[in-house]
Short mmCIF file of C-alpha atoms in Angstrom, two decimals:
data_model
loop_
_atom_site.label_atom_id
_atom_site.label_comp_id
_atom_site.label_asym_id
_atom_site.label_seq_id
_atom_site.Cartn_x
_atom_site.Cartn_y
_atom_site.Cartn_z
CA MET A 355 84.58 60.22 89.07
CA LYS A 356 83.64 61.51 92.42
CA LYS A 357 81.90 65.06 92.96
CA GLU A 358 85.31 66.81 93.81
CA GLU A 359 87.48 65.30 90.97
CA LEU A 360 84.14 66.27 88.55
CA SER A 361 84.06 69.74 89.85
CA TYR A 362 87.82 70.56 89.45
CA LEU A 363 88.02 69.36 85.95
CA TYR A 364 84.85 72.05 85.14
CA LEU A 365 87.36 74.44 86.58
CA ILE A 366 89.71 73.39 84.30
CA LEU A 367 87.46 72.88 81.59
CA ILE A 368 86.26 76.18 81.81
CA HIS A 369 89.62 78.53 82.11
CA VAL A 370 90.71 76.13 79.07
CA PHE A 371 87.57 76.82 77.47
CA ILE A 372 88.01 81.31 78.34
CA GLY A 373 91.57 80.46 77.69
CA PHE A 374 90.46 79.45 74.17
CA VAL A 375 87.71 81.77 73.34
CA ILE A 376 89.36 85.46 74.03
CA TYR A 377 92.00 83.91 71.15
CA LEU A 378 89.55 82.81 68.79
CA LEU A 379 86.62 86.41 70.31
CA PRO A 380 89.30 89.13 71.24
CA PHE A 381 86.90 91.25 72.21
CA THR A 382 85.55 88.74 74.61
CA ALA A 383 88.48 90.21 76.86
CA LYS A 384 86.34 93.17 77.81
CA LEU A 385 82.97 91.00 79.19
CA TYR A 386 85.89 88.81 81.26
CA GLY A 387 87.74 92.09 82.72
CA TYR A 388 84.53 93.38 83.25
CA SER A 389 82.67 90.29 84.28
CA ILE A 390 85.25 89.53 87.45
CA PHE A 391 85.27 93.34 88.75
CA ILE A 392 80.70 93.15 89.34
CA LEU A 393 80.57 89.18 89.67
CA GLY A 394 83.40 90.04 92.27
CA THR A 395 81.98 92.47 94.39
CA TYR A 396 78.63 90.46 94.36
CA TYR A 397 80.51 87.21 95.89
CA VAL A 398 82.21 89.43 98.45
CA ILE A 399 79.00 91.39 99.66
CA LYS A 400 76.13 88.31 99.52
CA SER A 401 79.54 86.60 101.48
CA LYS A 402 79.95 88.95 103.55
CA ASP A 403 83.43 87.84 104.23
CA LYS A 404 83.18 85.76 106.43
CA ASN A 405 85.35 82.86 104.90
CA ASN A 406 87.73 85.19 103.39
CA GLU A 407 85.55 85.59 99.75
CA ALA A 408 88.07 89.40 98.80
CA LEU A 409 91.48 87.36 99.20
CA MET A 410 89.75 85.19 96.43
CA VAL A 411 88.44 87.28 94.37
CA ALA A 412 91.22 89.52 95.19
CA ALA A 413 92.83 86.27 93.93
CA TYR A 414 91.37 85.78 91.17
CA ILE A 415 92.35 89.71 89.83
CA ALA A 416 95.73 89.25 90.03
CA GLY A 417 96.03 86.16 88.60
CA SER A 418 93.76 87.32 85.33
CA GLU A 419 95.86 91.03 84.75
CA VAL A 420 98.99 89.68 82.69
CA LEU A 421 95.97 87.97 80.19
CA LEU A 422 93.83 91.00 80.63
CA ARG A 423 96.60 93.10 79.91
CA MET A 424 97.86 91.29 76.68
CA THR A 425 93.99 91.45 75.23
CA GLY A 426 93.03 94.75 76.72
CA GLY A 427 90.01 92.80 78.54
CA ASN A 428 90.99 95.91 81.86
CA ILE A 429 88.64 98.18 82.83
CA SER A 430 92.54 100.35 83.23
CA TYR A 431 94.99 99.65 82.45
CA GLU A 432 96.23 99.90 85.52
CA PHE A 433 93.51 97.98 87.10
CA SER A 434 94.10 94.94 88.49
CA LYS A 435 95.98 97.27 90.94
CA TYR A 436 93.29 99.20 92.05
CA GLY A 437 90.04 96.20 92.07
CA VAL A 438 92.66 94.09 94.59
CA VAL A 439 92.91 97.16 96.91
CA PHE A 440 88.93 97.46 96.15
CA PHE A 441 88.42 93.82 97.00
CA ILE A 442 90.51 94.19 100.57
CA PHE A 443 89.00 97.69 101.62
CA ILE A 444 85.77 95.59 101.08
CA GLY A 445 87.19 92.92 102.64
CA MET A 446 88.56 94.89 105.65
CA TYR A 447 84.65 96.47 106.12
CA PHE A 448 82.98 93.13 106.84
CA SER A 449 85.93 91.43 108.07
CA GLY A 450 87.84 94.44 109.63
CA PHE A 451 91.74 93.39 109.79
CA SER A 452 94.74 93.55 112.76
CA LYS A 453 95.78 95.88 114.65
CA GLY A 454 98.77 93.88 115.38
CA ALA A 455 100.08 95.79 112.24
CA ILE A 456 101.82 98.23 112.91
CA PRO A 457 104.80 97.70 110.63
CA TYR A 458 102.36 97.68 107.19
CA TRP A 459 101.41 101.09 108.43
CA ILE A 460 104.15 102.74 109.21
CA PHE A 461 106.32 101.41 105.08
CA LEU A 462 102.78 103.03 103.56
CA LEU A 463 103.66 106.47 105.87
CA LEU A 464 107.24 105.69 104.93
CA LEU A 465 105.87 105.88 100.74
CA VAL A 466 104.31 109.40 102.09
CA PRO A 467 107.81 112.28 101.75
CA SER A 468 108.62 110.69 98.18
CA VAL A 469 105.67 111.14 96.67
CA LEU A 470 105.18 115.42 98.06
CA ILE A 471 108.61 114.69 97.24
CA ALA A 472 107.59 113.98 93.61
CA THR A 473 104.97 117.13 93.14
CA PHE A 474 107.98 119.28 93.17
CA VAL A 475 110.39 117.65 91.71
CA LEU A 476 108.85 116.27 88.76
CA ASP A 477 109.07 117.73 85.01
CA PHE A 478 107.03 119.86 84.01
CA ASP A 479 105.33 118.44 81.08
CA THR A 480 105.26 115.78 82.70
CA ASN A 481 101.26 114.40 83.84
CA ILE A 482 102.60 114.76 87.94
CA ARG A 483 99.11 112.84 89.17
CA THR A 484 99.36 109.32 87.00
CA THR A 485 102.96 109.01 86.93
CA ILE A 486 103.00 109.27 90.75
CA ALA A 487 100.10 106.80 90.94
CA PHE A 488 101.65 104.16 88.62
CA ASN A 489 105.20 104.13 90.16
CA ILE A 490 103.27 104.06 93.91
CA SER A 491 99.83 101.53 93.24
CA GLY A 492 101.87 98.76 93.72
CA PRO A 493 104.06 99.41 97.07
CA VAL A 494 100.43 100.95 98.23
CA CYS A 495 98.91 97.86 96.85
CA LEU A 496 101.07 95.71 98.92
CA GLY A 497 100.51 97.76 102.51
CA LEU A 498 96.94 97.58 102.13
CA ALA A 499 96.61 94.30 101.56
CA SER A 500 99.02 92.68 103.29
CA ILE A 501 97.04 94.73 106.53
CA TYR A 502 94.26 93.04 105.90
CA SER A 503 95.98 89.49 105.46
CA TYR A 504 98.43 90.52 109.36
CA ARG A 505 97.74 87.40 111.34
CA ARG A 506 94.70 85.81 109.75
CA LYS A 507 93.19 82.95 110.56
CA ILE A 508 92.82 80.78 107.93
CA GLY A 509 92.94 77.00 108.01
CA LEU A 510 95.42 75.51 104.63
CA ALA A 511 92.15 74.16 102.42
CA GLN A 512 91.07 78.09 102.04
CA LEU A 513 94.13 79.09 100.97
CA ASN A 514 94.67 76.15 98.65
CA ASN A 515 91.47 77.18 97.69
CA ILE A 516 93.10 80.95 97.42
CA LEU A 517 96.15 79.23 95.35
CA LEU A 518 93.75 78.00 93.15
CA SER A 519 92.14 81.00 92.37
CA LEU A 520 94.80 82.84 91.24
CA GLY A 521 95.91 79.68 88.92
CA LEU A 522 93.07 79.36 86.99
CA PRO A 523 93.39 82.23 84.74
CA ILE A 524 96.78 82.16 84.49
CA LEU A 525 96.50 78.37 83.14
CA SER A 526 93.88 81.02 80.95
CA CYS A 527 97.51 82.66 79.70
CA ALA A 528 98.36 79.71 78.92
CA ILE A 529 95.83 78.27 76.86
CA TYR A 530 95.35 82.11 74.95
CA LEU A 531 98.95 81.97 73.92
CA PHE A 532 98.91 78.16 72.81
CA PHE A 533 96.00 79.51 70.32
CA TYR A 534 98.56 82.96 69.57
CA THR A 535 101.61 81.01 68.63
CA PRO A 536 100.94 77.11 67.97
CA ASN A 537 104.61 76.48 66.43
CA VAL A 538 107.01 77.37 68.29
CA ARG A 539 110.14 77.23 65.87
CA ASP A 540 108.70 79.01 63.50
CA VAL A 541 108.85 82.12 65.40
CA ILE A 542 112.59 81.16 67.54
CA THR A 543 115.45 82.81 66.13
CA GLY A 544 117.46 83.71 68.98
CA THR A 545 118.74 83.74 73.00
CA GLN A 546 116.91 86.65 73.54
CA SER A 547 113.49 87.51 75.42
CA ASN A 548 110.73 86.90 72.92
CA PHE A 549 107.34 88.85 72.57
CA GLU A 550 106.00 86.25 69.80
CA THR A 551 105.41 83.30 72.62
CA SER A 552 104.49 85.63 75.14
CA GLY A 553 101.01 86.64 73.27
CA GLY A 554 102.99 89.97 71.55
CA PHE A 555 102.97 91.62 76.02
CA GLY A 556 106.57 91.91 78.19
CA PRO A 557 108.51 88.38 78.69
CA ASN A 558 109.03 89.34 81.67
CA GLN A 559 105.92 89.70 82.74
CA VAL A 560 104.46 86.42 81.19
CA ALA A 561 107.13 84.36 82.84
CA THR A 562 106.80 85.81 85.70
CA PHE A 563 102.45 85.09 85.94
CA LEU A 564 103.39 81.17 84.12
CA GLY A 565 106.33 80.64 87.16
CA LEU A 566 103.85 80.88 89.66
CA GLY A 567 101.31 79.34 87.94
CA MET A 568 103.94 76.33 87.25
CA PHE A 569 104.41 76.19 91.17
CA ILE A 570 100.64 76.33 91.93
CA PHE A 571 99.53 73.36 90.52
CA PHE A 572 102.66 71.42 91.30
CA SER A 573 101.71 72.15 94.50
CA ARG A 574 98.25 71.18 93.83
CA ILE A 575 99.38 67.20 93.08
CA ILE A 576 101.01 66.67 96.58
CA LEU A 577 98.81 68.83 98.68
CA GLU A 578 95.45 68.63 96.62
CA SER A 579 95.59 65.12 94.86
CA ARG A 580 93.44 62.49 96.18
CA SER A 581 93.42 60.35 93.09
CA LYS A 582 95.60 59.17 90.20
CA PHE A 583 93.17 61.22 88.23
CA LEU A 584 94.37 64.56 89.42
CA VAL A 585 98.14 64.06 89.34
CA LEU A 586 97.93 63.51 86.13
CA LEU A 587 95.91 65.99 85.48
CA ASN A 588 97.41 68.67 87.81
CA LEU A 589 100.70 67.04 85.75
CA ILE A 590 99.68 67.38 82.31
CA ILE A 591 98.50 71.28 83.36
CA VAL A 592 101.00 72.30 85.54
CA PHE A 593 104.00 70.40 81.77
CA ASN A 594 102.00 73.42 79.34
CA ILE A 595 102.25 76.09 81.57
CA SER A 596 105.70 75.26 81.89
CA TYR A 597 106.71 75.45 78.01
CA ARG A 598 105.08 77.33 77.57
CA GLY A 599 106.42 79.64 81.07
CA MET A 600 110.40 78.67 79.37
CA VAL A 601 109.52 79.85 75.35
CA THR A 602 109.17 82.85 76.37
CA PHE A 603 113.17 82.88 76.64
CA SER A 604 112.59 85.54 80.15
CA ARG A 605 114.52 83.54 82.96
CA GLY A 606 113.46 85.34 85.85
CA GLY A 607 110.25 84.11 86.15
CA MET A 608 110.93 80.34 86.15
CA ILE A 609 113.48 80.45 87.45
CA THR A 610 111.86 81.58 91.30
CA GLY A 611 108.98 79.36 90.77
CA PHE A 612 111.35 76.32 90.33
CA LEU A 613 113.31 77.50 93.88
CA MET A 614 110.02 77.78 95.37
CA ILE A 615 109.55 74.67 94.77
CA VAL A 616 111.44 73.53 95.98
CA LEU A 617 110.77 76.23 98.73
CA LEU A 618 108.27 73.67 98.91
CA LEU A 619 109.55 70.48 99.31
CA PHE A 620 112.51 70.96 101.57
CA PHE A 621 110.44 71.96 103.63
CA LEU A 622 107.45 69.13 103.63
CA TYR A 623 110.71 66.51 103.65
CA PHE A 624 111.88 68.68 106.71
CA LYS A 625 108.62 68.67 108.07
CA THR A 626 107.02 65.62 108.06
CA ASN A 627 107.27 61.54 110.00
CA THR A 628 109.18 58.63 108.32
CA ARG A 629 106.61 57.68 106.36
CA GLY A 630 105.19 61.31 104.97
CA LYS A 631 108.94 61.22 103.47
CA LEU A 632 108.77 57.34 101.98
CA LYS A 633 106.04 59.10 99.47
CA LEU A 634 107.42 62.24 99.02
CA ASN A 635 110.17 59.85 98.09
CA TYR A 636 108.80 58.78 95.27
CA ILE A 637 107.48 62.49 94.13
CA PHE A 638 110.99 63.81 93.92
CA VAL A 639 111.81 61.56 91.46
CA ILE A 640 107.92 62.24 89.57
CA ILE A 641 109.40 65.68 89.98
CA ALA A 642 112.41 65.30 88.31
CA VAL A 643 111.59 62.95 85.89
CA ALA A 644 108.40 65.40 85.01
CA MET A 645 110.87 68.35 84.74
CA ILE A 646 113.98 66.88 82.88
CA SER A 647 110.72 66.25 79.90
CA ILE A 648 110.09 69.62 80.01
CA TRP A 649 113.50 71.00 79.30
CA THR A 650 113.68 68.17 76.84
CA TYR A 651 111.35 68.73 74.75
CA THR A 652 111.54 72.81 75.08
CA SER A 653 115.06 72.40 74.48
CA LEU A 654 113.92 70.12 70.90
CA GLN A 655 111.43 72.60 70.40
CA THR A 656 113.70 74.93 70.13
CA GLY A 657 117.10 73.94 68.80
CA GLY A 658 118.75 73.98 71.57
CA LEU A 659 118.95 77.87 71.62
CA ILE A 660 116.74 77.75 75.32
CA ASN A 661 119.65 75.73 76.43
CA LYS A 662 121.81 78.92 75.35
CA ARG A 663 119.96 80.98 76.91
CA TYR A 664 120.42 79.92 80.33
CA ALA A 665 123.44 79.96 79.32
CA ASN A 666 123.92 83.51 79.17
CA GLN A 667 124.28 82.95 75.13
CA ASP A 668 124.28 83.48 72.21
CA ALA A 669 122.65 81.82 68.72
CA ALA A 670 126.05 81.65 68.05
CA GLY A 671 127.48 79.97 71.50
CA ARG A 672 129.42 83.11 72.17
CA ASP A 673 128.79 84.09 75.89
CA LYS A 674 126.58 86.95 76.11
CA ALA A 675 128.48 90.87 77.62
CA SER A 676 125.29 92.14 80.66
CA LYS A 677 124.08 88.39 82.56
CA PHE A 678 120.87 91.10 82.98
CA THR A 679 120.76 92.60 80.14
CA GLY A 680 121.39 95.76 80.07
CA ARG A 681 119.85 96.19 83.39
CA GLU A 682 123.03 96.66 85.99
CA ASP A 683 123.34 100.06 84.59
CA VAL A 684 119.87 101.40 85.24
CA ALA A 685 120.72 99.31 89.46
CA THR A 686 123.69 101.63 89.70
CA SER A 687 122.57 104.38 88.21
CA GLU A 688 119.82 104.36 91.17
CA ILE A 689 122.01 103.07 93.17
CA ASP A 690 124.47 107.09 92.13
CA MET A 691 121.52 108.50 93.25
CA PHE A 692 120.84 107.10 96.62
CA LEU A 693 124.42 108.08 97.25
CA GLN A 694 123.87 111.66 95.98
CA ASN A 695 120.57 111.96 98.33
CA PRO A 696 121.02 109.72 100.49
CA ILE A 697 117.70 111.15 103.38
CA PHE A 698 114.78 111.13 100.92
CA GLY A 699 115.62 110.43 97.90
CA VAL A 700 115.22 111.98 94.32
CA GLY A 701 111.97 111.89 94.67
CA VAL A 702 108.53 109.14 93.36
CA ALA A 703 108.95 108.34 88.73
CA LYS A 704 111.96 111.45 88.96
CA GLY A 705 115.14 108.64 88.77
CA ALA A 706 112.98 107.62 84.98
CA GLU A 707 113.57 110.96 84.18
CA ILE A 708 117.58 111.37 85.38
CA ARG A 709 118.69 108.82 82.95
CA GLU A 710 116.89 110.28 80.14
CA SER A 711 118.47 113.53 81.36
CA LYS A 712 121.60 111.51 80.71
CA THR A 713 121.72 108.97 78.64
CA GLY A 714 118.98 110.53 76.09
CA THR A 715 116.58 107.04 76.52
CA PHE A 716 113.95 106.72 79.62
CA VAL A 717 114.26 103.40 81.29
CA ALA A 718 112.16 102.24 83.81
CA SER A 719 112.98 100.58 86.22
CA HIS A 720 113.21 96.73 86.93
CA ASP A 721 114.67 95.86 89.94
CA GLU A 722 112.40 97.50 92.92
CA ILE A 723 114.73 97.48 95.89
CA THR A 724 116.91 100.61 93.78
CA ARG A 725 114.15 101.74 92.44
CA MET A 726 112.86 102.52 96.40
CA LEU A 727 116.60 103.73 97.46
CA ALA A 728 117.26 105.97 94.74
CA GLU A 729 113.81 107.86 95.46
CA HIS A 730 112.14 106.80 98.90
CA GLY A 731 115.85 107.71 100.61
CA SER A 732 117.10 106.20 103.63
CA LEU A 733 112.83 105.93 104.31
CA GLY A 734 112.69 103.37 101.27
CA ILE A 735 115.63 101.15 103.44
CA PHE A 736 113.15 101.38 106.36
CA GLY A 737 110.86 100.41 104.62
CA LEU A 738 112.47 96.73 103.22
CA LEU A 739 113.42 96.15 106.43
CA ILE A 740 110.10 96.08 106.99
CA LEU A 741 108.86 93.50 104.65
CA LEU A 742 112.44 90.81 104.35
CA PHE A 743 111.38 90.74 108.34
CA THR A 744 107.72 90.47 109.12
CA PRO A 745 107.25 87.69 107.78
CA LEU A 746 109.96 86.04 109.43
CA VAL A 747 109.49 86.80 112.48
CA LEU A 748 105.45 85.52 112.15
CA TYR A 749 107.83 81.99 110.54
CA LEU A 750 109.45 81.55 113.87
CA GLU A 751 105.89 82.20 116.21
CA ASN A 752 103.44 80.48 113.32
CA SER A 753 105.96 77.73 111.39
CA PHE A 754 103.11 75.27 109.70
CA ASN A 755 102.77 77.89 106.64
CA MET A 756 104.30 76.00 104.76
CA TYR A 757 103.98 78.39 101.60
CA LEU A 758 105.23 81.52 103.95
CA LEU A 759 108.96 80.92 102.55
CA CYS A 760 107.85 80.46 98.95
CA PHE A 761 105.67 83.65 99.07
CA LEU A 762 108.19 85.37 100.53
CA ALA A 763 111.04 84.13 98.21
CA PHE A 764 107.86 84.92 95.04
CA TRP A 765 107.62 88.51 96.54
CA PHE A 766 112.02 89.63 96.31
CA LEU A 767 112.98 87.64 93.50
CA THR A 768 110.47 89.30 91.37
CA ILE A 769 110.75 92.49 91.94
CA ASN A 770 114.81 91.84 92.36
CA HIS A 771 113.52 91.04 87.79
CA ALA A 772 110.25 92.90 87.20
CA ALA A 773 110.06 95.32 89.95
CA MET A 774 106.09 95.94 91.27
CA ARG A 775 104.60 96.61 87.75
CA THR A 776 102.00 94.22 88.78
CA ALA A 777 99.66 93.26 91.08
CA LEU A 778 101.22 89.67 91.33
CA PRO A 779 104.30 90.39 93.79
CA ALA A 780 102.03 92.54 96.57
CA PHE A 781 99.01 90.12 96.71
CA VAL A 782 101.59 87.26 96.30
CA TYR A 783 104.12 88.36 98.98
CA SER A 784 101.07 89.85 101.50
CA LEU A 785 99.38 85.82 102.02
CA SER A 786 103.12 85.50 103.09
CA LEU A 787 101.84 86.96 107.24
CA LEU A 788 98.45 84.40 107.46
CA ASN A 789 98.20 82.20 110.05
CA VAL A 790 97.44 78.69 108.43
CA GLN A 791 95.54 76.36 111.00
CA LEU A 792 95.77 73.08 109.85
CA GLY A 793 92.13 71.22 109.81
CA VAL A 794 90.17 75.02 109.88
CA GLY A 795 88.03 76.42 106.46
CA ARG A 796 87.95 72.70 104.92
CA LYS A 797 83.79 71.63 103.67
#
């Protein structure tokens, strides 16, 4: 076995071990969470961010967030967003940032009026500081990470290493879920999102991470597997992560991961030569067989309930009244708030309070787009347009970034069903702004 294969195998086994140990000895989650921060700080400062080490550590923090949240291993619940920002600042200190990142400075400034409004309009008994921080930390994390990443030159090999850093803790999460719910059949009784198969945590967020993990290790099958051993190893990882994601019964994250795979395959197919297309045809067959196998196995393990879930049916096979589990009602209420307050919006975090006063139930928004409209008004629209079109302009300039559309799709689709409650969509979005160059950074 080659040295490269052994190194990769050791990395995989270490993270399988981490997932197992955290399940077996829950207190080790704290040790894991703190060590990421301490060792990451040492690593970036020692290297002085010469090879984008800040992105490597920020990726690992973003990828470990859901595992640390479900096991209580984070320093604080929202630490991952602040951790990403912390390492981005260290990276900026050592290696600077692009002076051309003006769109993202504008984006951050557009957030300010709604924050100021919130300090006046939030309910008297609301903890204003923590409430505003909870709701604005995602967009701020995105803005700062984007300023650091904007047109930063990086090699494809380096970017794949960053993605691996993002994917390894997701693998640990999948292993933890395997031991948390070893027998899926015992806990699957309906077609609703399942907390038992999600480690007792929010299935929507867990599926989002696992869907991205599925994509990351799938991309390694194509781009980073130079032997049959690595192909087989990555296929096994993809199968297991995909299965654990499917049995959460949360559809958004898994559909997003699948669409990212489709986008990557289309990019490679249209950019490669005839010989490359022939190789990709074989890969298409392998992937098709793998996907059918994953679906068939999941269907058997869930007694066919997964089929009904994706067909939007209940356990009895009847069509559900709502296709979005009631989230469309929240989105409609936020559009109404925007129409009533079209300039500056109702203020950060005020949308949930208004809904509670009308319905008697506190429901946080799942859709970052309608939340931006409601709470930031027209300034929110301008901010979203900046986020959507800036990467597309960069794509026209540097179409070699094969991941750009995948990252942009992940961000856009994720904020439509899971908002920006984790650092993941913000960080992955920032990767779409990198200036990827072939051959740079390969060691």
